[in-house]
Amino acid sequence: MSEPKNKRQKREDYRAALRANGVTELPRKKFYRQRAHANPFSDHSLIYPPTPEQMDWASLYPHYAVEEPIAQKTETTESEETTGQELSAPAIRKLTKQVEVADIGCGFGGLLIALAPVLPETLVLGLEIRVSVTQFVEDRIKALRVQNEEQKLYRNIAVLRANTMKFMPNFFNKGQLNKIFICFPDPHFKARKHKQRIVSTTLNSEYAYVLRPGGIVYTITDVPDLHEWMVGHFNAHPAFERVSVEEQEADPLVEIMRNETEEGKKVTRHNGQKHVALFRRLEDPQWPEDVSA
Amino acid sequence: MALPYHVLKVCYGIVFAARGSNIHSFDSNFNPISVWKYPVKQQETNGEKAESETPAPIVEAEELPAPEGPPAKKRKVEDGEVVAVSEESKEESKEDTTEGQTETKTESQTQEVNRRSRRQKQKQKTEGGWAKNNKAVLEKPFVQGMYLTTDGRHLVAITGSDKTIWVFEHDGAGNLKQLSQRAMPKRPCALALTPDDKTILSADKFGDVFSLPLLFTPSEPTAAAAASTIASEVATPEPTPSAPATPAIPTPPTTDVAKAQSLSVKPQANELTVHTLRNLKALENQKRCLERQKAAKLAAALQASQFEHTLQLGHVSMLTSVAVAVHPSHPGRTYIITADRDEHIRVSRGIPQAHVIEGFLLGHDEFVSRVCIPEARRDVLISGGGDDDLFLWDWVSAKLLGKAPVLAEVKKALPSAEDADKVTKIAVTRIFDVQQGEKTQIFVICERIPLLLIYTLTSANTLQHTQTLSLLGNPLDVEYLKAESKLLVSIDPNTSSETQEEEASNGGVSSILALSFDDSESSWKVTPGGLKATEAAEEESISLSPQDLQKLLYTTESLRKTNKDDE
């Protein structure tokens, strides 16, 4: 049993050394491997804010933080009489802009890094449920930021460990996002695991909640049946319509999604197929009472 | 050991009280009216008849449908005999077509279930002490909740381990007539009825909310199910895998059947998507397996839920409470409010737009176990759970209005400092509102805390603690008898033994306490007129071990996240 321990030790040493150096060189994947699946239903010891307002975005995007923490006194006059508890929390530094693009299940972060220079004015957040993988992306972004300090690159991307199936509304407000990427999600082949799929009728309602009308969900997979599943579920959902193929191919981000994700590269190596589908978030329907009135 | 009345429901002058798996009804003076007994099946009779161990005053229990076919997934099992209450009522038992074929499978399945059954283990543990007819008690699932239609004509109940929703017709005088029983695919945790009284919303353990019609005729859907199966068997070449259960499109049985079919046709991975030898092998294996399972799955899909139920919305978390709400500002709009174990309270639109999420009420740090929208103040919502406080919300604009301490009040009210130190966390189990003239009173009980906390919801939208009442045992449920202005609190008589003995000398412990408001002291006081434990315990004493009973009665604290596994 000494072997695995050794391996773990090596990993820890490596990561510690990397951090000590101020993370200037790119991390090596072999020290961050983790099994490919995580159970989204179990209670991981996750860290998530109780509400999106209490999320500390400034530590993820330090370059976009508002200079000085705003004294929140003015805003809270209304709720002040209720309890002082919210006020006791340390003032959270706000960002100059909000996260508008989310990569759900960002894996080793290939898409994030490819998107950073393409969407320089947009904050992009990768969400990943696996601890080690998240750490890898974190170190990778740190290193990239240091290496490209002069060009000010990679300051608009960040990664977060989260279970989006459960806690997406803890991070994003209603209509906050403009784009959601779901790239090569875990296919969960078994029928009894279908509830663990990242696309489902009920979860689509949550994507619709965080997306603003007109926002787009990008999906790509190499599993034909999963592709059909995702298309079927998004098409069936009243809040989404599929984007036409012409429009899809005109979107430069689709090409990036095809070729820049780690999984995408792997599928290319194996001559696999890649199935892409985009869906647009529609306006919420009118209330039935308003329609009849 | 006496079973407590753990769920109460008041319908005008009638009190329904669930005790174990039975529902008793009383008039406002606690004179017994009738008992509905959970249908029990005996091995010998092969479940032809509902067995009632003791002659009850009026037993409205319907005859039970004969067990037929393989049990629906994970149903209760008794000594190798399936208590599969597979789809409704007697009409179906005529339809014996599938019965013969599946008979043998039933046996083996049953054994399997048996082996795994935790109950079975408990049985072995306590076997010696069990009276013969008590075997049935454990296999009878407890009533988990009772809900009334606004007109009081129907009572809907859920029972726990058999995942069944029961609908009863209420004649207005306390007599129940069982209309239907429907076993849900997953265990329902809470129900709500739409304002028009036509639809039941069932929130289940797996986070989904299904809508099902209050009334239905069992025979017809069965036929429809069979028909659709045949149809899909003949013509489902379109590859849409498992026709996604779209909101507002009936999920079953088409979904189940389609799922079973599309699955059995081909595995979803192909040679291009697996990259290692081992995975390739696994894929081949999978193909073979699927082939074999095809027939079995189709049969299973047929058996599964053959009544109309529609997926309306879902969380990826266990649901704990569901409410249908109408905000005073828009009387034409209905909302569905759902609370889950992962601290969320979601506000969605009502049917048919339940896919639109209007907002989340976020701020809880622990599970939410109850939400309450006071009858007279429909613009606010009070929520509670594993947190130290109650939360008060303006739910339509998703704004937190304030909090009110619960744990602190509990600590204050406990007799000794020692006790107070022991209580470090609480789990709110009930939040109940009573309108008293202009005053909206909120009653709160917490799990295993022998206190009743009383708050007043002020017009300035604050929750003010007004009184804490010490009880002689753990409270289980709260209800209000409006006509008599009496608050009813059911008590677990098995708690706090010393006080019980004391009380016994004073004429017995109450299993349902009656409280009334004393205007001169402006506080709530216990009044005579409750239900004495001695009166209540006349029939079958429970055969459960105290520990098992506790497990069945006190389930809220277990929602707290403890062993968070990682990696």
mmCIF file of C-alpha atoms in Angstrom, chain B residues 142-330:
data_model
loop_
_atom_site.group_PDB
_atom_site.id
_atom_site.type_symbol
_atom_site.label_atom_id
_atom_site.label_comp_id
_atom_site.label_asym_id
_atom_site.label_seq_id
_atom_site.Cartn_x
_atom_site.Cartn_y
_atom_site.Cartn_z
ATOM 1 C CA PHE B 142 -47.204 5.209 8.330
ATOM 2 C CA VAL B 143 -49.387 8.043 7.163
ATOM 3 C CA GLN B 144 -47.011 10.886 6.314
ATOM 4 C CA GLY B 145 -49.434 13.660 5.665
ATOM 5 C CA MET B 146 -53.076 14.520 5.222
ATOM 6 C CA TYR B 147 -54.462 17.261 3.042
ATOM 7 C CA LEU B 148 -57.974 18.573 2.550
ATOM 8 C CA THR B 149 -59.652 20.103 -0.428
ATOM 9 C CA THR B 150 -60.976 23.591 0.215
ATOM 10 C CA ASP B 151 -64.561 22.360 0.241
ATOM 11 C CA GLY B 152 -63.707 19.637 2.721
ATOM 12 C CA ARG B 153 -65.217 16.973 0.517
ATOM 13 C CA HIS B 154 -62.032 15.088 -0.070
ATOM 14 C CA LEU B 155 -59.133 14.058 2.095
ATOM 15 C CA VAL B 156 -55.842 13.150 0.496
ATOM 16 C CA ALA B 157 -53.251 11.203 2.436
ATOM 17 C CA ILE B 158 -49.761 9.941 1.721
ATOM 18 C CA THR B 159 -48.279 6.858 3.247
ATOM 19 C CA GLY B 160 -44.560 6.556 3.500
ATOM 20 C CA SER B 161 -42.762 3.428 2.470
ATOM 21 C CA ASP B 162 -45.335 2.320 -0.087
ATOM 22 C CA LYS B 163 -45.220 5.751 -1.806
ATOM 23 C CA THR B 164 -48.954 5.793 -2.117
ATOM 24 C CA ILE B 165 -51.353 8.700 -2.442
ATOM 25 C CA TRP B 166 -54.826 7.914 -1.132
ATOM 26 C CA VAL B 167 -57.913 9.898 -1.943
ATOM 27 C CA PHE B 168 -60.957 9.662 0.296
ATOM 28 C CA GLU B 169 -64.388 11.089 -0.029
ATOM 29 C CA HIS B 170 -65.525 12.776 3.137
ATOM 30 C CA ASP B 171 -69.245 12.853 3.842
ATOM 31 C CA GLY B 172 -68.867 15.879 6.086
ATOM 32 C CA ALA B 173 -69.589 13.882 9.214
ATOM 33 C CA GLY B 174 -66.261 12.219 9.638
ATOM 34 C CA ASN B 175 -66.758 9.127 7.533
ATOM 35 C CA LEU B 176 -64.211 8.403 4.874
ATOM 36 C CA LYS B 177 -64.726 6.437 1.728
ATOM 37 C CA GLN B 178 -61.608 5.391 -0.065
ATOM 38 C CA LEU B 179 -61.786 6.429 -3.680
ATOM 39 C CA SER B 180 -58.367 5.613 -4.983
ATOM 40 C CA GLN B 181 -54.835 4.719 -4.177
ATOM 41 C CA ARG B 182 -51.989 5.562 -6.459
ATOM 42 C CA ALA B 183 -48.443 4.430 -5.951
ATOM 43 C CA MET B 184 -46.036 7.080 -7.137
ATOM 44 C CA PRO B 185 -42.739 6.235 -8.837
ATOM 45 C CA LYS B 186 -40.841 7.902 -5.996
ATOM 46 C CA ARG B 187 -41.808 8.529 -2.431
ATOM 47 C CA PRO B 188 -43.983 11.626 -2.066
ATOM 48 C CA CYS B 189 -42.782 13.943 0.686
ATOM 49 C CA ALA B 190 -45.482 16.556 0.597
ATOM 50 C CA LEU B 191 -48.614 17.383 -1.324
ATOM 51 C CA ALA B 192 -50.535 20.475 -2.201
ATOM 52 C CA LEU B 193 -53.870 20.930 -3.879
ATOM 53 C CA THR B 194 -54.558 23.502 -6.536
ATOM 54 C CA PRO B 195 -57.124 26.170 -5.636
ATOM 55 C CA ASP B 196 -59.726 24.596 -7.906
ATOM 56 C CA ASP B 197 -59.450 21.357 -5.926
ATOM 57 C CA LYS B 198 -58.985 19.352 -9.084
ATOM 58 C CA THR B 199 -55.312 18.608 -9.053
ATOM 59 C CA ILE B 200 -52.904 17.159 -6.546
ATOM 60 C CA LEU B 201 -49.298 18.292 -6.653
ATOM 61 C CA SER B 202 -46.973 15.681 -5.271
ATOM 62 C CA ALA B 203 -43.431 16.655 -4.328
ATOM 63 C CA ASP B 204 -41.190 13.639 -4.054
ATOM 64 C CA LYS B 205 -37.975 12.504 -2.535
ATOM 65 C CA PHE B 206 -36.142 12.755 -5.838
ATOM 66 C CA GLY B 207 -37.026 16.391 -6.292
ATOM 67 C CA ASP B 208 -39.813 16.141 -8.835
ATOM 68 C CA VAL B 209 -43.254 17.634 -8.597
ATOM 69 C CA PHE B 210 -45.968 15.677 -10.356
ATOM 70 C CA SER B 211 -49.502 16.796 -10.881
ATOM 71 C CA LEU B 212 -52.260 14.236 -10.835
ATOM 72 C CA PRO B 213 -55.984 14.642 -10.980
ATOM 73 C CA LEU B 214 -57.746 14.374 -7.668
ATOM 74 C CA LEU B 215 -60.331 12.023 -9.066
ATOM 75 C CA PHE B 216 -59.725 9.369 -11.611
ATOM 76 C CA THR B 217 -61.135 6.108 -12.768
ATOM 77 C CA PRO B 218 -58.550 3.400 -12.532
ATOM 78 C CA SER B 219 -59.774 1.083 -15.225
ATOM 79 C CA GLU B 220 -59.486 3.504 -18.082
ATOM 80 C CA PRO B 221 -55.818 4.474 -17.781
ATOM 81 C CA THR B 222 -54.905 0.834 -17.603
ATOM 82 C CA ALA B 223 -56.426 0.244 -20.942
ATOM 83 C CA ALA B 224 -54.781 3.353 -22.285
ATOM 84 C CA ALA B 225 -51.457 2.178 -20.991
ATOM 85 C CA ALA B 226 -51.825 -1.154 -22.640
ATOM 86 C CA ALA B 227 -52.869 0.482 -25.859
ATOM 87 C CA SER B 228 -49.998 2.895 -25.899
ATOM 88 C CA THR B 229 -47.573 0.116 -25.191
ATOM 89 C CA ILE B 230 -48.798 -1.813 -28.096
ATOM 90 C CA ALA B 231 -48.682 1.263 -30.229
ATOM 91 C CA SER B 232 -45.142 2.029 -29.244
ATOM 92 C CA GLU B 233 -44.167 -1.553 -29.685
ATOM 93 C CA VAL B 234 -45.402 -1.571 -33.205
ATOM 94 C CA ALA B 235 -44.298 1.842 -34.244
ATOM 95 C CA THR B 236 -41.522 3.585 -32.420
ATOM 96 C CA PRO B 237 -38.892 3.833 -35.061
ATOM 97 C CA GLU B 238 -38.347 7.525 -34.374
ATOM 98 C CA PRO B 239 -35.198 7.623 -32.349
ATOM 99 C CA THR B 240 -36.268 10.262 -29.840
ATOM 100 C CA PRO B 241 -34.900 8.450 -26.865
ATOM 101 C CA SER B 242 -37.426 8.142 -24.109
ATOM 102 C CA ALA B 243 -39.658 10.927 -25.325
ATOM 103 C CA PRO B 244 -38.561 13.457 -22.764
ATOM 104 C CA ALA B 245 -41.033 14.000 -20.030
ATOM 105 C CA THR B 246 -41.913 17.472 -21.026
ATOM 106 C CA PRO B 247 -43.699 19.603 -18.555
ATOM 107 C CA ALA B 248 -47.412 19.429 -19.054
ATOM 108 C CA ILE B 249 -47.225 16.369 -21.205
ATOM 109 C CA PRO B 250 -48.204 13.183 -19.457
ATOM 110 C CA THR B 251 -45.049 11.304 -18.613
ATOM 111 C CA PRO B 252 -46.242 7.801 -18.128
ATOM 112 C CA PRO B 253 -46.778 5.302 -19.325
ATOM 113 C CA THR B 254 -45.394 6.251 -22.696
ATOM 114 C CA THR B 255 -42.167 7.440 -21.198
ATOM 115 C CA ASP B 256 -41.491 4.325 -19.249
ATOM 116 C CA VAL B 257 -42.279 2.104 -22.130
ATOM 117 C CA ALA B 258 -40.366 4.195 -24.575
ATOM 118 C CA LYS B 259 -37.448 4.342 -22.220
ATOM 119 C CA ALA B 260 -37.408 0.625 -21.790
ATOM 120 C CA GLN B 261 -37.643 0.220 -25.511
ATOM 121 C CA SER B 262 -35.128 2.689 -26.714
ATOM 122 C CA LEU B 263 -32.772 1.284 -24.176
ATOM 123 C CA SER B 264 -33.192 -2.240 -25.132
ATOM 124 C CA VAL B 265 -32.778 -1.483 -28.786
ATOM 125 C CA LYS B 266 -29.198 -0.323 -28.586
ATOM 126 C CA PRO B 267 -26.668 0.855 -26.069
ATOM 127 C CA GLN B 268 -25.894 4.524 -26.220
ATOM 128 C CA ALA B 269 -22.179 4.203 -26.532
ATOM 129 C CA ASN B 270 -20.704 3.011 -29.765
ATOM 130 C CA GLU B 271 -17.294 1.789 -30.890
ATOM 131 C CA LEU B 272 -16.258 5.369 -31.530
ATOM 132 C CA THR B 273 -17.074 6.642 -28.111
ATOM 133 C CA VAL B 274 -15.229 4.024 -26.113
ATOM 134 C CA HIS B 275 -11.524 4.063 -26.335
ATOM 135 C CA THR B 276 -10.136 1.202 -24.320
ATOM 136 C CA LEU B 277 -10.241 -2.522 -24.760
ATOM 137 C CA ARG B 278 -11.940 -2.954 -21.459
ATOM 138 C CA ASN B 279 -14.621 -0.464 -22.277
ATOM 139 C CA LEU B 280 -15.145 -2.166 -25.610
ATOM 140 C CA LYS B 281 -15.660 -5.411 -23.821
ATOM 141 C CA ALA B 282 -18.031 -3.723 -21.461
ATOM 142 C CA LEU B 283 -19.929 -2.346 -24.396
ATOM 143 C CA GLU B 284 -20.352 -5.777 -25.890
ATOM 144 C CA ASN B 285 -21.490 -7.049 -22.555
ATOM 145 C CA GLN B 286 -23.906 -4.224 -22.263
ATOM 146 C CA LYS B 287 -25.391 -5.032 -25.638
ATOM 147 C CA ARG B 288 -25.942 -8.616 -24.651
ATOM 148 C CA CYS B 289 -27.408 -7.607 -21.327
ATOM 149 C CA LEU B 290 -29.778 -5.149 -22.894
ATOM 150 C CA GLU B 291 -30.990 -7.770 -25.275
ATOM 151 C CA ARG B 292 -31.792 -10.046 -22.383
ATOM 152 C CA GLN B 293 -33.436 -7.358 -20.341
ATOM 153 C CA LYS B 294 -35.598 -6.170 -23.134
ATOM 154 C CA ALA B 295 -38.575 -8.316 -22.368
ATOM 155 C CA ALA B 296 -38.270 -7.819 -18.650
ATOM 156 C CA LYS B 297 -38.114 -4.084 -18.992
ATOM 157 C CA LEU B 298 -41.124 -3.880 -21.188
ATOM 158 C CA ALA B 299 -43.074 -5.861 -18.681
ATOM 159 C CA ALA B 300 -41.857 -3.647 -15.880
ATOM 160 C CA ALA B 301 -42.736 -0.511 -17.764
ATOM 161 C CA LEU B 302 -46.221 -1.858 -18.243
ATOM 162 C CA GLN B 303 -46.572 -2.455 -14.582
ATOM 163 C CA ALA B 304 -45.244 0.904 -13.545
ATOM 164 C CA SER B 305 -47.557 3.747 -12.888
ATOM 165 C CA GLN B 306 -50.571 3.308 -15.062
ATOM 166 C CA PHE B 307 -52.316 6.474 -14.106
ATOM 167 C CA GLU B 308 -51.986 9.966 -15.361
ATOM 168 C CA HIS B 309 -49.310 12.000 -13.678
ATOM 169 C CA THR B 310 -47.444 14.872 -15.201
ATOM 170 C CA LEU B 311 -44.023 16.175 -14.366
ATOM 171 C CA GLN B 312 -44.385 19.860 -13.595
ATOM 172 C CA LEU B 313 -41.007 20.875 -12.225
ATOM 173 C CA GLY B 314 -38.075 19.456 -10.353
ATOM 174 C CA HIS B 315 -35.128 20.135 -8.115
ATOM 175 C CA VAL B 316 -31.994 18.025 -7.916
ATOM 176 C CA SER B 317 -32.612 17.596 -4.233
ATOM 177 C CA MET B 318 -35.126 16.019 -1.931
ATOM 178 C CA LEU B 319 -38.241 18.134 -1.658
ATOM 179 C CA THR B 320 -39.626 18.778 1.780
ATOM 180 C CA SER B 321 -42.557 21.079 1.323
ATOM 181 C CA VAL B 322 -44.784 22.309 -1.469
ATOM 182 C CA ALA B 323 -47.411 25.022 -1.495
ATOM 183 C CA VAL B 324 -49.720 26.551 -4.032
ATOM 184 C CA ALA B 325 -49.930 30.271 -3.533
ATOM 185 C CA VAL B 326 -51.873 33.191 -4.903
ATOM 186 C CA HIS B 327 -50.546 36.675 -4.257
ATOM 187 C CA PRO B 328 -53.182 39.228 -3.262
ATOM 188 C CA SER B 329 -51.929 41.636 -5.914
ATOM 189 C CA HIS B 330 -52.723 39.219 -8.767
#
